[in-house]
PDB file of C-alpha atoms in Angstrom:
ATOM      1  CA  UNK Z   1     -92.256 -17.156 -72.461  1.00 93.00           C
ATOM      2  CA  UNK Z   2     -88.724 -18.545 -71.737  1.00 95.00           C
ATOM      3  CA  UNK Z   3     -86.851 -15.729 -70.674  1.00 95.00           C
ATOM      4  CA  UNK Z   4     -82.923 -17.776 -69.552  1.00 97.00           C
ATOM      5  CA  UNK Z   5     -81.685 -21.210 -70.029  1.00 97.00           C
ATOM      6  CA  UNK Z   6     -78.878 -23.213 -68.622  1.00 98.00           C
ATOM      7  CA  UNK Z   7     -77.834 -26.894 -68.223  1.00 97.00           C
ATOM      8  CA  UNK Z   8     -76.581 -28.125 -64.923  1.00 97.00           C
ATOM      9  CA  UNK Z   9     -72.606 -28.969 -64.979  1.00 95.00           C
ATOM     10  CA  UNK Z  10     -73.422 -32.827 -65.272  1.00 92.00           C
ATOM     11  CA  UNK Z  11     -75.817 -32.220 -68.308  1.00 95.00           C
ATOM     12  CA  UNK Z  12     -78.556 -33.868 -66.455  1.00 95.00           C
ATOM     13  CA  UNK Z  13     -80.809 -30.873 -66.130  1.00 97.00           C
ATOM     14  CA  UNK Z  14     -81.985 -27.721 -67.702  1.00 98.00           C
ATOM     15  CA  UNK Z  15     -83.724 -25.182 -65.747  1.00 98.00           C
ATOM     16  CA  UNK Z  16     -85.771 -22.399 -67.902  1.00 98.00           C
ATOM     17  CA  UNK Z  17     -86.766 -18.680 -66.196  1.00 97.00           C
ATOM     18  CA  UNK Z  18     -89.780 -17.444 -67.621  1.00 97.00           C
ATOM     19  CA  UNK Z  19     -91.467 -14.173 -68.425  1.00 96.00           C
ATOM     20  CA  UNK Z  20     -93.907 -14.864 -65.537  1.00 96.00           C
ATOM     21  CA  UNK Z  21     -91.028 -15.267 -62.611  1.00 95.00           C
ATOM     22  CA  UNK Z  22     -90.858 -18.675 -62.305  1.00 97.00           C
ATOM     23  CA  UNK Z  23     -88.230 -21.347 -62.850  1.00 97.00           C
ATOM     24  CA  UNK Z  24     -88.748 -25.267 -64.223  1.00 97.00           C
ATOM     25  CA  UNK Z  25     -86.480 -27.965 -64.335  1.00 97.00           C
ATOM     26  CA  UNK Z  26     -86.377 -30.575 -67.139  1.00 97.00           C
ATOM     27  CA  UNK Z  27     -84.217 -34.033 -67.087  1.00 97.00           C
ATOM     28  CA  UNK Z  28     -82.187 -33.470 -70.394  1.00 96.00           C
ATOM     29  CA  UNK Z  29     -82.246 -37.110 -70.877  1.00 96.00           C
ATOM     30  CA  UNK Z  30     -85.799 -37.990 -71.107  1.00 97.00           C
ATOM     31  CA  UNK Z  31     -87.096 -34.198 -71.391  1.00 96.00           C
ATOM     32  CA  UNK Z  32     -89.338 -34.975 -68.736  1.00 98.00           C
ATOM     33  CA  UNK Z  33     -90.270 -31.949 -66.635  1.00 97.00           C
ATOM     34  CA  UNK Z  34     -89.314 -32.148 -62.743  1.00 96.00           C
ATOM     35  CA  UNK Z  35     -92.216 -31.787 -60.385  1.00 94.00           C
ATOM     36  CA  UNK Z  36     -90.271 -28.905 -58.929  1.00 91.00           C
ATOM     37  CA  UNK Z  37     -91.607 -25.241 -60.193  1.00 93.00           C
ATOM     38  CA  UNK Z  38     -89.746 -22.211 -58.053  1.00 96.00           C
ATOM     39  CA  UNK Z  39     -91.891 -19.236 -57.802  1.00 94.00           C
ATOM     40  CA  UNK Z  40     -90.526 -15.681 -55.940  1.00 87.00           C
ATOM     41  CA  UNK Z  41     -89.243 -13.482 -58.425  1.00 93.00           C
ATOM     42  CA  UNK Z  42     -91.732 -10.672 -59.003  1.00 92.00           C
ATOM     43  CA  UNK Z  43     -90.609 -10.098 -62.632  1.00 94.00           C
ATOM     44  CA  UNK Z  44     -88.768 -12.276 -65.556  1.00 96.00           C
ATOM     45  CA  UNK Z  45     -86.004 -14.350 -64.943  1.00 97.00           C
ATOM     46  CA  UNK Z  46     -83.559 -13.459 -66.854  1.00 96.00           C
ATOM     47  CA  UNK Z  47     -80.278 -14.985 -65.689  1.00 97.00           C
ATOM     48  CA  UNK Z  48     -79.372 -18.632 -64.612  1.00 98.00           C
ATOM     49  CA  UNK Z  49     -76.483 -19.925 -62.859  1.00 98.00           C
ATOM     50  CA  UNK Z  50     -75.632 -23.970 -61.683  1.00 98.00           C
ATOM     51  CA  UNK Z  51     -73.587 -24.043 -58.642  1.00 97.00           C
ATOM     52  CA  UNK Z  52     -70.533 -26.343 -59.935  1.00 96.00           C
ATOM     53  CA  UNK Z  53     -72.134 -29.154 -57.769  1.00 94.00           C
ATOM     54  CA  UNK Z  54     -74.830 -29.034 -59.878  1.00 94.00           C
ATOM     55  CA  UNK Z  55     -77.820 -28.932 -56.959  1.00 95.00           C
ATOM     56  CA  UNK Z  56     -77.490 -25.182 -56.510  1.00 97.00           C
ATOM     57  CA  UNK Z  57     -78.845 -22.766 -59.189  1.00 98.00           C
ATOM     58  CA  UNK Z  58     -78.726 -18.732 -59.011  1.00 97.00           C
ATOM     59  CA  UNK Z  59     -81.480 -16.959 -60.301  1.00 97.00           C
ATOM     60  CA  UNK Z  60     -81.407 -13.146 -61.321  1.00 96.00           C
ATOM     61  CA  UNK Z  61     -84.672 -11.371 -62.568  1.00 96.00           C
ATOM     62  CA  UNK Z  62     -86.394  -8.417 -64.173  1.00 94.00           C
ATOM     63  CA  UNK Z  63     -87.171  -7.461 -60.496  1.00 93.00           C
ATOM     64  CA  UNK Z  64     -83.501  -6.920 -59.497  1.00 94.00           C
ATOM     65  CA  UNK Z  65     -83.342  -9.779 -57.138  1.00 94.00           C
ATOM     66  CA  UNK Z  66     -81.481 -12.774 -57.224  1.00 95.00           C
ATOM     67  CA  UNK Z  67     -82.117 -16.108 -55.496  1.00 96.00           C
ATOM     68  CA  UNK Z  68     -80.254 -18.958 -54.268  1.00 97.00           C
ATOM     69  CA  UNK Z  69     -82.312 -22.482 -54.317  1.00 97.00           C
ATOM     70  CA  UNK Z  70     -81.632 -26.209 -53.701  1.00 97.00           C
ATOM     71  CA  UNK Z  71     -82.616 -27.937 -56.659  1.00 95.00           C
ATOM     72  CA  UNK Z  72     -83.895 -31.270 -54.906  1.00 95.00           C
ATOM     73  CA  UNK Z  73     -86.010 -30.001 -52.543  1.00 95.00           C
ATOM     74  CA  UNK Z  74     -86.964 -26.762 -53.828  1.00 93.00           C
ATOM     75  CA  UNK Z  75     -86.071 -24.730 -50.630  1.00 95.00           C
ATOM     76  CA  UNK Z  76     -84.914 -21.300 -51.447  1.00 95.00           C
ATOM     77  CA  UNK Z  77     -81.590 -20.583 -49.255  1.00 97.00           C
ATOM     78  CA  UNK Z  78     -80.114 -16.694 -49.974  1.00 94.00           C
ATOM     79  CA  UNK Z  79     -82.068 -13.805 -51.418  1.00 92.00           C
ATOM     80  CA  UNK Z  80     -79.769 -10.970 -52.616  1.00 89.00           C
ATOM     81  CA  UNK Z  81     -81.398  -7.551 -51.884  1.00 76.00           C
ATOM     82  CA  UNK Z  82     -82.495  -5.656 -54.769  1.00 74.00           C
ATOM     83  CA  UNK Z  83     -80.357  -4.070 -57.062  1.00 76.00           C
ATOM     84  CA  UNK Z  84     -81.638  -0.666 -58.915  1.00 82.00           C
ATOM     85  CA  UNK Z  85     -82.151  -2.989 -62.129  1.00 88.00           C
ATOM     86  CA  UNK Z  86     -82.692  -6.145 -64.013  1.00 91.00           C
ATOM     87  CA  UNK Z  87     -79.756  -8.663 -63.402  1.00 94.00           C
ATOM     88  CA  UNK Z  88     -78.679 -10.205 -67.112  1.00 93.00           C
ATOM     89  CA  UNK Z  89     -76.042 -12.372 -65.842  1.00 94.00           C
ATOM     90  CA  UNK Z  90     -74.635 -14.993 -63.223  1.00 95.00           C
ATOM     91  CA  UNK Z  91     -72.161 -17.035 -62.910  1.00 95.00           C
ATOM     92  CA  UNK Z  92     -70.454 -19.541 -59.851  1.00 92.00           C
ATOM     93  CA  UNK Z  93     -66.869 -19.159 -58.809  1.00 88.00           C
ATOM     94  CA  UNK Z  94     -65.101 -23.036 -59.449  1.00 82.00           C
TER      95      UNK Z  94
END
């Protein structure tokens, strides 16, 4: 189950959090689904965020963690600690 949605400042991509943790990307121009799948969170993700260059995207989950990870390559670069709940929302400063 899609859990949080969000379109990368371009419009070129849409990543999706799901109920099971993990994060997919999608080209919004063809639909076609990126090879990419992130995997860490230990519960839903339920918050998205697009760094305003577009690579970057913020998760926040279910599991009170949120991620940092590099959208070509798939590396995972910051891991907040855990907060005492679910994080609903994200957002990058311009």
């Amino acid at each position: 189950r899609i859990q949080s949605v969000a379109f990368s400042p371009g419009g070129t991509l849409v990543a999706a959090g799901a109920a099971d943790g993990t994060i997919r990307l999608w080209d919004a121009r063809t639909g076609a689904e990126l090879p990419l799948k992130f995997a860490g969170h230990a519960g839903a993700v339920s918050a998205l965020a697009f760094a305003p260059d577009g690579v970057n995207l913020a998760t926040g989950s279910a599991d009170g963690t949120v991620v940092v990870w590099n959208t070509e390559t798939g590396e995972r670069l910051l891991q907040v600690g855990s907060h005492d709940d679910r994080v609903t929302g994200l957002a990058y400063s311009p």
